[in-house]
Tab-separated table of C-alpha atoms in Angstrom:
chain	number	residue	atom	x	y	z
L	11	MET	CA	62.632	43.730	6.053
L	12	HIS	CA	60.755	40.853	7.547
L	13	PHE	CA	60.303	40.233	10.958
L	14	GLY	CA	60.045	37.013	12.211
L	15	LEU	CA	59.246	34.805	15.490
L	16	TRP	CA	62.097	32.394	16.467
L	17	GLY	CA	61.510	29.205	18.498
L	18	TYR	CA	64.133	26.966	19.531
L	19	PHE	CA	63.976	24.218	21.784
L	20	THR	CA	66.750	22.234	23.352
L	21	SER	CA	66.455	18.605	24.269
L	22	ASP	CA	66.004	17.272	27.803
L	23	ILE	CA	68.758	14.977	28.125
L	24	ARG	CA	71.927	15.666	30.546
L	25	GLY	CA	73.953	18.391	28.739
L	26	ALA	CA	71.993	19.658	26.284
L	27	GLY	CA	72.309	23.228	26.739
L	28	THR	CA	75.302	25.623	26.136
L	29	ASP	CA	76.577	29.258	26.880
L	30	SER	CA	78.103	29.871	23.662
L	31	ASP	CA	76.927	32.094	21.170
L	32	VAL	CA	74.402	30.537	18.978
L	33	PHE	CA	73.858	31.957	15.581
L	34	VAL	CA	71.281	31.356	12.582
L	35	GLN	CA	70.870	32.015	8.812
L	36	LEU	CA	68.199	31.163	6.249
L	37	TYR	CA	68.812	30.216	2.832
L	38	GLY	CA	65.683	30.967	-0.044
L	39	ASN	CA	65.360	29.956	-3.750
L	40	GLU	CA	68.033	31.694	-5.963
L	41	GLY	CA	70.893	31.697	-3.201
L	42	MET	CA	69.432	34.645	-1.593
L	43	SER	CA	69.885	34.187	2.372
L	44	THR	CA	69.475	36.390	5.718
L	45	ASP	CA	72.559	37.926	7.459
L	46	LYS	CA	74.121	35.525	9.799
L	47	MET	CA	72.136	36.735	12.794
L	48	SER	CA	74.429	35.927	16.702
L	49	LEU	CA	70.971	35.607	19.154
L	50	CYS	CA	72.936	35.877	22.557
L	51	PRO	CA	75.729	38.842	21.268
L	52	ASN	CA	76.740	39.374	25.201
L	53	LYS	CA	77.574	36.722	27.779
L	54	SER	CA	74.797	37.476	30.278
L	55	ASP	CA	72.007	36.592	27.955
L	56	ARG	CA	73.618	33.504	26.859
L	57	LYS	CA	73.594	31.678	30.388
L	58	LYS	CA	69.747	32.054	30.461
L	59	LYS	CA	69.374	30.759	26.929
L	60	PHE	CA	69.579	27.531	25.355
L	61	GLU	CA	69.456	25.607	29.059
L	62	ARG	CA	68.229	22.045	28.800
L	63	ALA	CA	64.486	21.311	28.294
L	64	GLN	CA	63.687	24.906	27.546
L	65	LYS	CA	62.216	26.864	24.740
L	66	ASP	CA	63.760	30.098	23.909
L	67	VAL	CA	61.447	32.867	21.436
L	68	PHE	CA	63.325	35.836	19.349
L	69	VAL	CA	62.004	38.123	17.563
L	70	LEU	CA	64.569	38.968	14.506
L	71	GLU	CA	64.188	41.582	11.678
L	72	MET	CA	65.571	39.511	8.439
L	73	THR	CA	66.353	39.444	4.908
L	74	ASP	CA	63.018	38.694	2.974
L	75	LEU	CA	63.325	35.755	0.923
L	76	GLY	CA	59.934	35.067	-0.495
L	77	ASP	CA	58.258	32.086	0.063
L	78	VAL	CA	60.541	29.954	-0.239
L	79	ILE	CA	62.890	28.758	2.530
L	80	GLU	CA	65.179	26.379	1.621
L	81	LYS	CA	67.667	25.462	4.800
L	82	LEU	CA	68.671	27.278	8.088
L	83	ARG	CA	72.120	27.143	8.775
L	84	ILE	CA	72.650	26.739	12.572
L	85	GLY	CA	75.641	26.876	14.904
L	86	HIS	CA	77.688	28.316	17.588
L	87	ASP	CA	81.343	30.004	18.401
L	88	GLY	CA	82.565	26.884	20.585
L	89	SER	CA	82.892	29.243	23.057
L	90	GLY	CA	81.886	29.232	27.248
L	91	TRP	CA	82.082	26.815	29.516
L	92	GLY	CA	80.025	23.169	28.306
L	93	ASP	CA	79.809	24.363	24.995
L	94	GLY	CA	78.105	21.495	23.490
L	95	TRP	CA	74.474	21.898	22.650
L	96	HIS	CA	71.770	19.306	21.789
L	97	ALA	CA	69.216	21.129	19.927
L	98	ASP	CA	65.598	19.384	19.395
L	99	LYS	CA	64.188	21.792	16.651
L	100	VAL	CA	63.839	25.082	15.526
L	101	VAL	CA	60.523	26.750	14.370
L	102	VAL	CA	59.977	29.834	12.106
L	103	ARG	CA	57.403	31.729	12.129
L	104	ARG	CA	55.894	35.068	9.528
L	105	LYS	CA	53.204	36.929	9.351
L	106	THR	CA	52.210	38.572	6.071
L	107	VAL	CA	49.820	41.296	5.919
L	108	PRO	CA	49.258	43.353	2.299
L	109	TYR	CA	48.520	46.383	2.435
L	110	PHE	CA	47.916	47.868	-0.906
L	111	ASN	CA	45.833	45.966	-4.359
L	112	PRO	CA	47.612	47.173	-6.910
L	113	ASP	CA	43.923	46.690	-9.282
L	114	GLN	CA	42.838	49.739	-7.607
L	115	VAL	CA	43.421	53.147	-9.043
L	116	LEU	CA	45.690	54.486	-6.326
L	117	ASP	CA	44.476	57.750	-4.885
L	118	SER	CA	44.483	59.321	-1.514
L	119	LEU	CA	41.864	57.031	-0.427
L	120	ASP	CA	43.050	53.496	-1.354
L	121	PHE	CA	46.494	54.189	0.806
L	122	ASP	CA	44.599	53.296	4.138
L	123	GLN	CA	42.633	50.576	2.181
L	124	PRO	CA	44.125	46.868	2.988
L	125	LYS	CA	44.853	44.832	-0.099
L	126	THR	CA	42.573	41.555	1.195
L	127	ALA	CA	41.080	40.888	4.771
L	128	GLU	CA	43.388	38.111	5.205
L	129	SER	CA	46.884	37.673	6.739
L	130	THR	CA	48.821	34.165	6.497
L	131	ILE	CA	51.507	33.231	9.264
L	132	THR	CA	53.806	30.665	7.730
L	133	THR	CA	55.631	28.179	9.805
L	134	TRP	CA	58.810	25.944	9.268
L	135	VAL	CA	59.782	23.476	11.004
L	136	PHE	CA	63.240	22.371	11.074
L	137	PRO	CA	63.722	19.108	13.172
L	138	ILE	CA	67.460	18.575	14.492
L	139	ASN	CA	67.936	16.430	17.345
L	140	ARG	CA	71.594	16.289	17.090
L	141	TRP	CA	74.557	17.599	19.496
L	142	PHE	CA	76.407	20.628	17.951
L	143	ALA	CA	79.902	19.908	20.013
L	144	THR	CA	83.243	19.324	19.267
L	145	SER	CA	83.440	16.093	21.705
L	146	GLU	CA	79.876	14.880	20.660
L	147	ASP	CA	78.586	12.928	17.896
L	148	ASP	CA	80.123	13.819	14.670
L	149	LYS	CA	82.152	16.688	16.521
L	150	LYS	CA	80.704	19.843	14.373
L	151	ILE	CA	78.850	22.792	15.749
L	152	ILE	CA	77.404	23.866	12.417
L	153	ARG	CA	74.841	22.378	10.214
L	154	GLU	CA	72.440	22.826	7.753
L	155	ILE	CA	69.359	22.050	8.033
L	156	VAL	CA	65.952	21.601	5.920
L	157	PRO	CA	62.452	21.933	6.947
L	158	SER	CA	60.171	19.100	7.384
L	159	GLU	CA	57.243	20.733	7.529
L	160	ILE	CA	55.574	23.981	5.802
L	161	THR	CA	52.316	24.866	7.148
L	162	ASP	CA	50.618	28.496	5.790
L	163	GLU	CA	47.390	29.637	8.157
L	164	THR	CA	45.193	32.182	6.554
L	165	THR	CA	42.891	34.245	8.251
L	166	ASN	CA	40.012	36.480	6.933
L	167	GLU	CA	40.138	39.364	9.579
L	168	LYS	CA	36.888	40.460	9.054
L	169	THR	CA	35.073	37.069	10.021
L	170	GLY	CA	37.748	35.343	11.694
L	171	GLU	CA	37.831	32.935	9.674
L	172	LYS	CA	41.189	30.052	9.400
L	173	THR	CA	42.215	27.890	6.980
L	174	VAL	CA	45.536	25.495	7.750
L	175	LYS	CA	47.263	23.969	4.626
L	176	GLN	CA	50.404	21.952	4.678
L	177	ARG	CA	52.764	22.338	1.863
L	178	ASN	CA	54.781	19.632	0.200
């Protein structure tokens, strides 16, 4: 399992917020996917999250999909008063830190040594700028979105040197 930092950006337009239960699911290559993850399973959380012009951040445990995330499935259950939601974008960040060097003979000392002194934060940006509402736009409350931008930021933990690389 991996942990991902998720940022949800609700648009700054009239009626953009929702009290519905928003859910997400990520898809990697070869048909791999995370489980469908509810972001606010209780009603009191739903009243505080996904409001107009608000950024909501969640740390979620998710299945390892490898380096490729092909799409995001996002939607809500249509419950609550004012269930429509206008989402601006979703940003997913994952930090990868290698632990062991498979090229070394693993004796008792090697278990404490990192594979390299580098960590990588990969960021996927999913632009949405659409309504999730049965009374707006195309009346859909579930959408599949592909990332428009993928960035790898690698940090040498010993020197602090950072390199940023955009993927195509």
